[in-house]
Amino acid sequence: MDDDLSARLRASLLEGLPADALLTDPQVTASYATDMASFCAAGTPAAVVLPRTVEQVQHVMRTATALRIPVVPQGARTGLSGGANATDGCIVLSLVKMDRILEISAVDRIAVVEPGVVNAVLSRAVAAQGLSYPPDPSSWEQCTIGGNIGTASGGLCCVKYGVTAEYVLGLDVVLADGRLLRTGRRTAKGVAGYDLTRLFVGSEGSLGIVVQAVLALRPAPPRHLALAAEFPSVAAACEAVCAVMEAGLTPSLLELMDRTTVHAVNALGRMGLPEATEALLLAAFDTAHAPEDLAAVGELCTAAGATAVVPAEDEAESELLLQARRMAFPALEALRPATMIDDVCVPRSRLGEMLDGTAAIARAQSLLIGVCAHAGDGNTHPIVCFDPADEDEARRARESFGAIMELGLSLGGTITGEHGVGVLKKEWLARELGPVGVEMQRAVKQAFDPLGLLNPGKVL
């Protein structure tokens, strides 16, 4: 960006922003350039704006439209696909200071929040009123609701409670030209017009800037009671997952960790997980009859070949098992200087093939690939661990990442279950959607963002 345009941008932004909401020092703005994804291109932002009000967001978008400057919206930047990465000369619009919980209604079972509210903060706030906000990404202590909406994120409890999209009832969205659009509803039911709310969920900030959300809440469930089952093979563990789902049981959590992941978690957190196992399956129930439900799962695991089934003795021990699973990502990241984290989702019936195929890719590429999975909904997280300073190993990491996505598509799956497309998976999205699908999605983008200013270079 030339000096004249940079000066005009700064002057225009300051007409509607307090001085402390605008950052232009290159050493400071550089820290906002990327999310947590590896191998994703990022540019140098011209400015970073941290608004506190809807009017300030509108002013930013009007300025961007007038000067034809791209805008990249950001939350906590815990994303894993490069969806929040800056582009050269852009305005980074960080929404983390719009962090108010505006309303919690126990009668209507809704919360109204700003996009910068941290997931765990909302969860604790509604729990204090006997309610629950179920979506719980592994990064729930850091990630924001706006980011969760942008990527349609999931979490450990999706097998029973579903993903973010199922809890977003309505949105306030600032469009590319600065107009404010309100979608959806506060009511329990409503089918008026096209479902624009769902259109924005998962759009990664490419259609508009979410500035407020109406979220559905549920009554708080009983505390989880969990068990751990050890298996001599990943295939046997996946057979148990299929048996649990076929039996009509509804666990609140059904998670799988392979041997590599178990070892990594023990190394990082000294969790005492059984290192001799090839696969560890964690199941939990939050029902009134959790011990009986867990006993039924234990029998199915034993029938599938489990070498040990160990129920937690109490809620505290159950929470330790959940903590071990949440530790999987950072534990695998600690094994090598860098990671590429996939999130391919396949039909549950193909889960064993997905994990066995991933192991074969790891052997063929001579790479360390650990897998943890939301096994109950078929969402796998193969994590490729490598050294980016080793050119050959980095090449093999990229090739294995692509091979894993290709494997998932061949099994009837999707390239992303909850992390989004961003920069990392753009070329693979086209393969999954096909030419007609891409054409229709680009038409939607054109309708909402005709100048192509919102998060350019992402998704499509």
Coordinates of C-alpha atoms in Angstrom, one line a residue:
M1 CA 0.0 0.0 0.0
D2 CA 1.5 3.4 -1.0
D3 CA 1.9 6.2 1.6
D4 CA -0.9 8.3 0.3
L5 CA -3.5 5.5 0.5
S6 CA -2.1 4.5 3.9
A7 CA -2.6 8.1 5.2
R8 CA -6.1 8.3 3.7
L9 CA -7.0 5.0 5.3
R10 CA -5.8 6.1 8.8
A11 CA -7.5 9.4 8.6
S12 CA -10.8 7.9 7.4
L13 CA -10.8 5.2 10.1
L14 CA -10.1 7.8 12.8
E15 CA -13.2 9.7 11.8
G16 CA -15.3 7.0 13.4
L17 CA -12.9 5.2 15.8
P18 CA -11.1 6.1 19.1
A19 CA -7.4 6.3 18.6
D20 CA -6.7 3.3 20.8
A21 CA -8.9 1.1 18.5
L22 CA -6.5 1.5 15.6
L23 CA -3.1 -0.1 15.3
T24 CA -0.7 0.7 12.5
D25 CA 2.8 0.0 14.0
P26 CA 4.1 -2.8 11.7
Q27 CA 5.7 -4.6 14.6
V28 CA 2.4 -4.7 16.3
T29 CA 0.2 -5.5 13.3
A30 CA 2.5 -8.3 12.3
S31 CA 1.4 -10.2 15.4
Y32 CA -2.2 -10.3 13.9
A33 CA -1.1 -11.8 10.6
T34 CA -1.9 -15.5 11.2
D35 CA -4.0 -18.1 13.0
M36 CA -2.6 -21.4 14.2
A37 CA -2.5 -23.2 10.8
S38 CA 0.8 -24.4 9.2
F39 CA 1.7 -24.0 5.5
C40 CA -0.8 -21.2 5.0
A41 CA 0.2 -18.0 3.2
A42 CA -0.3 -14.7 5.1
G43 CA 0.2 -11.1 4.1
T44 CA 1.1 -7.9 5.8
P45 CA -1.9 -5.9 7.2
A46 CA -2.1 -2.2 6.6
A47 CA -3.9 -1.7 9.9
V48 CA -5.6 -3.6 12.8
V49 CA -8.9 -2.3 14.2
L50 CA -10.3 -3.5 17.5
P51 CA -13.9 -2.1 17.6
R52 CA -16.1 -2.2 20.6
T53 CA -19.4 -1.3 19.0
V54 CA -21.5 -2.2 16.0
E55 CA -21.3 1.4 14.7
Q56 CA -17.5 1.2 14.7
V57 CA -17.6 -2.1 12.7
Q58 CA -20.0 -0.4 10.2
H59 CA -17.6 2.6 9.9
V60 CA -14.7 0.2 9.2
M61 CA -16.7 -1.5 6.4
R62 CA -17.9 1.8 4.9
T63 CA -14.3 3.0 4.9
A64 CA -13.0 -0.2 3.3
T65 CA -15.7 -0.1 0.6
A66 CA -14.9 3.6 -0.2
L67 CA -11.2 2.9 -0.5
R68 CA -11.5 -0.6 -1.9
I69 CA -9.4 -2.2 0.9
P70 CA -9.9 -5.8 1.9
V71 CA -11.0 -6.7 5.4
V72 CA -10.0 -9.9 7.3
P73 CA -12.2 -10.5 10.4
Q74 CA -10.6 -12.3 13.3
G75 CA -11.5 -13.7 16.7
A76 CA -9.0 -15.4 19.0
R77 CA -7.0 -16.8 16.0
T78 CA -7.2 -20.4 17.3
G79 CA -8.3 -21.6 13.9
L80 CA -6.4 -24.3 12.1
S81 CA -7.0 -23.6 8.4
G82 CA -5.6 -20.1 7.8
G83 CA -9.1 -18.6 7.6
A84 CA -8.0 -15.6 9.8
N85 CA -4.7 -15.0 8.0
A86 CA -4.1 -11.4 6.8
T87 CA -3.7 -10.5 3.2
D88 CA -1.3 -7.7 2.0
G89 CA -2.6 -4.3 2.6
C90 CA -5.8 -5.4 4.4
I91 CA -7.6 -4.1 7.5
V92 CA -7.6 -6.8 10.1
L93 CA -10.8 -6.5 12.0
S94 CA -10.3 -8.1 15.4
L95 CA -13.6 -8.5 17.3
V96 CA -12.1 -9.7 20.6
K97 CA -13.1 -6.5 22.5
M98 CA -16.8 -7.0 21.6
D99 CA -17.0 -9.5 24.4
R100 CA -20.3 -8.8 26.2
I101 CA -22.9 -11.3 27.1
L102 CA -26.0 -9.2 26.5
E103 CA -28.7 -11.5 27.8
I104 CA -29.3 -14.9 29.2
S105 CA -33.0 -16.0 29.3
A106 CA -33.9 -19.1 31.2
V107 CA -37.5 -18.9 30.0
D108 CA -36.7 -18.5 26.3
R109 CA -33.5 -20.6 26.7
I110 CA -31.4 -18.2 24.7
A111 CA -28.2 -16.2 25.1
V112 CA -27.5 -13.0 23.2
V113 CA -23.8 -12.4 22.8
E114 CA -21.2 -10.3 21.0
P115 CA -18.7 -12.2 18.8
G116 CA -15.7 -11.8 21.1
V117 CA -17.2 -13.8 24.0
V118 CA -15.0 -16.7 24.8
N119 CA -16.8 -20.1 24.6
A120 CA -15.8 -21.2 28.1
V121 CA -16.9 -17.9 29.6
L122 CA -20.4 -18.3 28.0
S123 CA -20.6 -21.9 29.1
R124 CA -19.9 -21.0 32.7
A125 CA -22.2 -18.0 32.7
V126 CA -25.2 -20.1 31.5
A127 CA -24.3 -23.0 33.8
A128 CA -24.7 -20.6 36.7
Q129 CA -28.4 -20.3 35.7
G130 CA -28.9 -24.0 35.3
L131 CA -28.4 -24.0 31.5
S132 CA -26.0 -25.3 29.0
Y133 CA -24.4 -24.2 25.8
P134 CA -23.3 -27.5 24.4
P135 CA -20.7 -26.7 21.6
D136 CA -17.3 -27.2 23.2
P137 CA -14.3 -27.1 20.8
S138 CA -11.0 -28.3 22.3
S139 CA -9.8 -24.7 22.4
W140 CA -12.9 -23.6 24.3
E141 CA -10.9 -21.8 26.9
Q142 CA -9.5 -19.4 24.2
C143 CA -11.8 -19.5 21.1
T144 CA -14.6 -17.0 20.7
I145 CA -18.2 -17.5 19.7
G146 CA -17.7 -15.4 16.6
G147 CA -14.9 -17.7 15.5
N148 CA -17.0 -20.7 16.3
I149 CA -19.8 -19.4 14.1
G150 CA -17.4 -18.5 11.3
T151 CA -16.1 -22.1 11.1
A152 CA -19.2 -23.9 12.3
S153 CA -17.0 -25.5 14.9
G154 CA -17.8 -28.7 16.8
G155 CA -16.4 -30.3 19.9
L156 CA -16.2 -33.3 22.1
C157 CA -20.0 -33.5 22.8
C158 CA -21.1 -33.3 19.2
V159 CA -22.1 -37.0 19.1
K160 CA -25.1 -36.2 21.3
Y161 CA -25.6 -32.4 21.1
G162 CA -24.5 -31.4 17.6
V163 CA -22.4 -28.6 16.3
T164 CA -22.5 -24.8 16.5
A165 CA -24.8 -24.4 13.5
E166 CA -27.6 -26.1 15.5
Y167 CA -27.5 -23.5 18.2
V168 CA -27.4 -20.3 16.2
L169 CA -30.9 -18.9 16.0
G170 CA -30.2 -15.4 14.7
L171 CA -27.4 -13.1 13.8
D172 CA -26.7 -9.4 13.4
V173 CA -24.3 -9.0 10.5
V174 CA -22.5 -6.0 9.1
L175 CA -22.4 -6.4 5.4
A176 CA -19.5 -5.4 3.1
D177 CA -21.0 -1.9 2.4
G178 CA -21.6 -1.2 6.1
R179 CA -25.4 -2.0 6.2
L180 CA -26.6 -3.9 9.2
L181 CA -28.6 -7.2 8.4
R182 CA -30.6 -9.0 11.1
T183 CA -31.3 -12.7 10.3
G184 CA -33.2 -15.4 12.1
R185 CA -35.2 -15.1 15.3
R186 CA -35.4 -15.4 19.1
T187 CA -38.3 -17.8 19.0
A188 CA -38.2 -21.5 19.4
K189 CA -39.6 -22.0 15.9
G190 CA -39.5 -19.9 12.7
V191 CA -39.4 -20.6 9.0
A192 CA -39.9 -17.1 7.4
G193 CA -37.9 -16.7 4.2
Y194 CA -34.6 -18.2 3.2
D195 CA -32.4 -19.4 6.1
L196 CA -29.8 -16.7 5.9
T197 CA -28.6 -17.5 9.4
R198 CA -27.3 -20.9 8.4
L199 CA -25.7 -19.3 5.3
F200 CA -23.4 -17.2 7.5
V201 CA -22.5 -20.0 9.9
G202 CA -19.4 -21.6 8.4
S203 CA -18.8 -18.8 5.9
E204 CA -15.5 -17.8 7.6
G205 CA -16.2 -14.1 7.5
S206 CA -16.4 -14.1 3.7
L207 CA -20.1 -12.9 3.5
G208 CA -20.3 -10.4 6.4
I209 CA -19.1 -9.6 9.9
V210 CA -21.1 -11.2 12.7
V211 CA -21.6 -8.6 15.5
Q212 CA -24.2 -10.3 17.6
A213 CA -25.7 -13.8 17.9
V214 CA -28.8 -15.3 19.4
L215 CA -27.8 -18.7 20.7
A216 CA -30.1 -21.6 21.8
L217 CA -29.5 -23.0 25.2
R218 CA -30.4 -26.3 26.9
P219 CA -31.1 -27.3 30.5
A220 CA -27.9 -28.3 32.2
P221 CA -27.5 -32.1 32.0
P222 CA -26.2 -34.2 34.9
R223 CA -22.4 -34.4 35.2
H224 CA -20.6 -36.8 32.8
L225 CA -19.7 -40.3 33.9
A226 CA -17.0 -41.9 31.7
L227 CA -15.1 -45.1 31.0
A228 CA -11.9 -45.9 29.1
A229 CA -11.6 -49.1 26.9
E230 CA -8.3 -50.4 25.7
F231 CA -8.0 -52.2 22.3
P232 CA -5.4 -54.2 20.6
S233 CA -6.1 -52.4 17.3
V234 CA -7.7 -49.3 15.9
A235 CA -9.9 -51.4 13.8
A236 CA -11.3 -53.1 16.9
A237 CA -12.0 -49.8 18.6
C238 CA -13.8 -48.6 15.5
E239 CA -15.9 -51.8 15.5
A240 CA -16.9 -50.9 19.1
V241 CA -17.9 -47.4 18.0
C242 CA -20.2 -48.8 15.3
A243 CA -21.7 -51.3 17.8
V244 CA -22.5 -48.5 20.3
M245 CA -24.2 -46.4 17.7
E246 CA -26.1 -49.4 16.1
A247 CA -27.3 -50.3 19.6
G248 CA -29.2 -47.0 19.8
L249 CA -27.1 -45.7 22.8
T250 CA -26.6 -42.0 23.0
P251 CA -23.3 -41.2 24.7
S252 CA -22.5 -37.5 25.4
L253 CA -18.9 -38.3 24.3
L254 CA -17.3 -41.0 22.3
E255 CA -13.7 -40.3 21.6
L256 CA -10.7 -42.3 20.2
M257 CA -7.0 -41.8 20.6
D258 CA -4.5 -44.0 18.9
R259 CA -1.2 -45.3 20.4
T260 CA 0.8 -42.3 19.2
T261 CA -1.6 -39.8 20.8
V262 CA -1.8 -41.7 24.1
H263 CA 2.0 -41.7 24.4
A264 CA 2.1 -38.0 23.6
V265 CA -0.6 -37.1 26.2
N266 CA 1.3 -39.1 28.8
A267 CA 4.6 -37.4 27.9
L268 CA 3.0 -33.9 28.2
G269 CA 0.7 -34.3 31.1
R270 CA 1.7 -37.5 33.0
M271 CA -1.9 -38.6 32.7
G272 CA -1.1 -42.3 33.3
L273 CA -3.0 -43.6 30.3
P274 CA -2.3 -47.2 29.3
E275 CA 0.7 -47.0 26.9
A276 CA 0.5 -50.7 25.8
T277 CA -2.9 -50.1 24.0
E278 CA -3.1 -49.5 20.3
A279 CA -6.3 -47.5 20.7
L280 CA -8.1 -46.0 23.7
L281 CA -11.8 -45.3 23.4
L282 CA -13.4 -42.9 25.9
A283 CA -17.2 -43.0 26.3
A284 CA -19.3 -40.8 28.6
F285 CA -22.9 -40.4 29.5
D286 CA -24.7 -37.5 31.1
T287 CA -28.0 -39.4 31.7
A288 CA -29.8 -40.2 34.9
H289 CA -28.8 -43.8 34.3
A290 CA -25.2 -43.3 33.4
P291 CA -23.7 -46.3 35.2
E292 CA -26.1 -48.7 33.4
D293 CA -25.4 -47.0 30.0
L294 CA -21.7 -47.3 30.6
A295 CA -22.1 -50.9 31.5
A296 CA -23.8 -51.5 28.1
V297 CA -21.0 -49.8 26.3
G298 CA -18.4 -51.8 28.2
E299 CA -20.1 -55.1 27.1
L300 CA -20.0 -53.9 23.5
C301 CA -16.4 -53.0 23.8
T302 CA -15.5 -56.4 25.3
A303 CA -17.4 -58.1 22.5
A304 CA -15.4 -56.0 19.9
G305 CA -12.1 -57.2 21.4
A306 CA -11.3 -54.7 24.2
T307 CA -8.5 -56.0 26.4
A308 CA -9.6 -53.8 29.3
V309 CA -12.7 -51.7 30.2
V310 CA -12.2 -49.3 33.1
P311 CA -15.1 -47.2 34.3
A312 CA -14.3 -44.0 36.1
E313 CA -15.1 -44.2 39.8
D314 CA -16.6 -40.8 40.1
E315 CA -17.1 -37.4 38.4
A316 CA -13.6 -36.3 39.2
E317 CA -12.0 -39.3 37.5
S318 CA -14.3 -38.8 34.5
E319 CA -13.2 -35.2 34.2
L320 CA -9.5 -36.4 34.1
L321 CA -10.3 -38.6 31.2
L322 CA -11.9 -35.7 29.3
Q323 CA -8.9 -33.5 30.2
A324 CA -6.6 -36.1 28.7
R325 CA -8.6 -36.0 25.5
R326 CA -8.5 -32.2 25.3
M327 CA -4.8 -32.4 25.7
A328 CA -4.3 -34.4 22.5
F329 CA -3.6 -31.5 20.2
P330 CA -0.9 -29.7 22.3
A331 CA 0.6 -33.1 23.2
L332 CA 1.1 -34.0 19.6
E333 CA 2.4 -30.5 18.8
A334 CA 5.1 -31.0 21.4
L335 CA 6.5 -34.0 19.5
R336 CA 7.9 -32.1 16.5
P337 CA 8.5 -28.4 15.6
A338 CA 5.3 -28.2 13.5
T339 CA 2.0 -30.0 12.8
M340 CA -0.6 -30.0 10.2
I341 CA -4.0 -30.9 11.7
D342 CA -6.6 -32.5 9.5
D343 CA -10.3 -32.8 10.3
V344 CA -11.7 -35.2 7.7
C345 CA -15.1 -36.6 8.6
V346 CA -16.4 -39.9 7.2
P347 CA -19.5 -42.0 7.7
R348 CA -19.2 -43.9 11.0
S349 CA -19.4 -47.2 9.1
R350 CA -16.1 -46.2 7.3
L351 CA -14.2 -45.0 10.4
G352 CA -12.0 -48.1 10.6
E353 CA -11.0 -47.8 7.0
M354 CA -10.2 -44.1 7.5
L355 CA -7.9 -44.7 10.4
D356 CA -6.2 -47.8 8.9
G357 CA -5.7 -45.8 5.7
T358 CA -4.1 -42.9 7.6
A359 CA -1.7 -45.3 9.3
A360 CA -0.7 -46.7 5.9
I361 CA -0.1 -43.1 4.7
A362 CA 2.2 -42.5 7.7
R363 CA 4.2 -45.6 7.0
A364 CA 4.5 -44.9 3.3
Q365 CA 5.8 -41.3 4.0
S366 CA 7.9 -42.3 7.1
L367 CA 6.1 -39.7 9.2
L368 CA 4.7 -39.5 12.7
I369 CA 0.9 -39.1 12.4
G370 CA -1.2 -39.3 15.5
V371 CA -4.9 -39.6 15.3
C372 CA -7.6 -38.5 17.8
A373 CA -11.2 -38.5 16.7
H374 CA -14.7 -37.6 17.7
A375 CA -15.4 -41.2 16.9
G376 CA -19.1 -41.1 17.6
D377 CA -19.7 -38.8 14.6
G378 CA -16.9 -40.0 12.4
N379 CA -14.8 -36.8 12.7
T380 CA -11.1 -37.7 12.6
H381 CA -8.2 -35.5 13.4
P382 CA -5.0 -37.0 11.9
I383 CA -2.1 -34.7 13.1
V384 CA 1.0 -34.8 10.9
C385 CA 4.1 -34.0 13.0
F386 CA 7.2 -32.8 11.2
D387 CA 10.1 -30.5 11.0
P388 CA 9.6 -27.6 8.6
A389 CA 13.3 -27.0 8.4
D390 CA 13.8 -30.4 6.8
E391 CA 12.7 -29.7 3.2
D392 CA 12.1 -33.4 2.4
E393 CA 10.1 -34.0 5.6
A394 CA 8.0 -30.9 5.0
R395 CA 7.3 -32.1 1.4
R396 CA 6.2 -35.5 2.7
A397 CA 4.0 -33.8 5.4
R398 CA 2.2 -31.8 2.7
E399 CA 1.8 -34.9 0.5
S400 CA 0.4 -37.0 3.5
F401 CA -2.0 -34.2 4.4
G402 CA -3.4 -34.2 0.9
A403 CA -3.5 -38.0 0.8
I404 CA -5.5 -38.1 4.0
M405 CA -8.1 -35.7 2.5
E406 CA -8.2 -37.8 -0.7
L407 CA -8.8 -40.9 1.4
G408 CA -11.6 -39.2 3.3
L409 CA -13.4 -38.2 0.1
S410 CA -13.0 -41.7 -1.4
L411 CA -14.8 -43.1 1.7
G412 CA -17.8 -40.8 1.2
G413 CA -16.6 -38.2 3.6
T414 CA -15.9 -34.4 3.7
I415 CA -12.6 -32.5 3.8
T416 CA -13.6 -30.6 7.0
G417 CA -15.9 -31.5 9.8
E418 CA -15.3 -28.4 12.0
H419 CA -12.1 -26.5 11.2
G420 CA -13.3 -24.8 8.0
V421 CA -11.6 -24.4 4.6
G422 CA -9.6 -21.2 5.0
V423 CA -6.5 -21.2 2.9
L424 CA -5.4 -24.7 3.7
K425 CA -8.2 -26.6 1.9
K426 CA -9.3 -24.3 -0.9
E427 CA -8.3 -26.7 -3.7
W428 CA -9.9 -29.6 -2.0
L429 CA -13.2 -27.8 -1.5
A430 CA -13.5 -27.5 -5.3
R431 CA -13.0 -31.3 -5.6
E432 CA -15.7 -32.0 -3.0
L433 CA -18.3 -29.6 -4.3
G434 CA -17.8 -30.1 -8.0
P435 CA -18.1 -27.4 -10.7
V436 CA -21.8 -26.7 -10.3
G437 CA -21.4 -26.4 -6.5
V438 CA -18.5 -24.0 -6.8
E439 CA -20.5 -21.9 -9.3
M440 CA -23.4 -21.6 -6.9
Q441 CA -21.2 -20.8 -4.0
R442 CA -19.4 -18.1 -5.9
A443 CA -22.8 -16.6 -6.9
V444 CA -23.7 -16.3 -3.2
K445 CA -20.4 -14.6 -2.5
Q446 CA -21.0 -12.1 -5.3
A447 CA -24.4 -11.3 -4.0
F448 CA -23.1 -10.4 -0.5
D449 CA -19.7 -9.1 -1.4
P450 CA -19.7 -7.8 -5.0
L451 CA -16.3 -6.0 -4.6
G452 CA -14.6 -9.1 -3.0
L453 CA -13.4 -7.2 0.0
L454 CA -14.4 -9.7 2.8
N455 CA -11.7 -12.2 3.7
P456 CA -10.4 -12.5 0.1
G457 CA -8.6 -15.6 -0.9
K458 CA -10.3 -17.8 1.6
V459 CA -12.8 -20.6 1.1
L460 CA -13.4 -20.3 -2.6

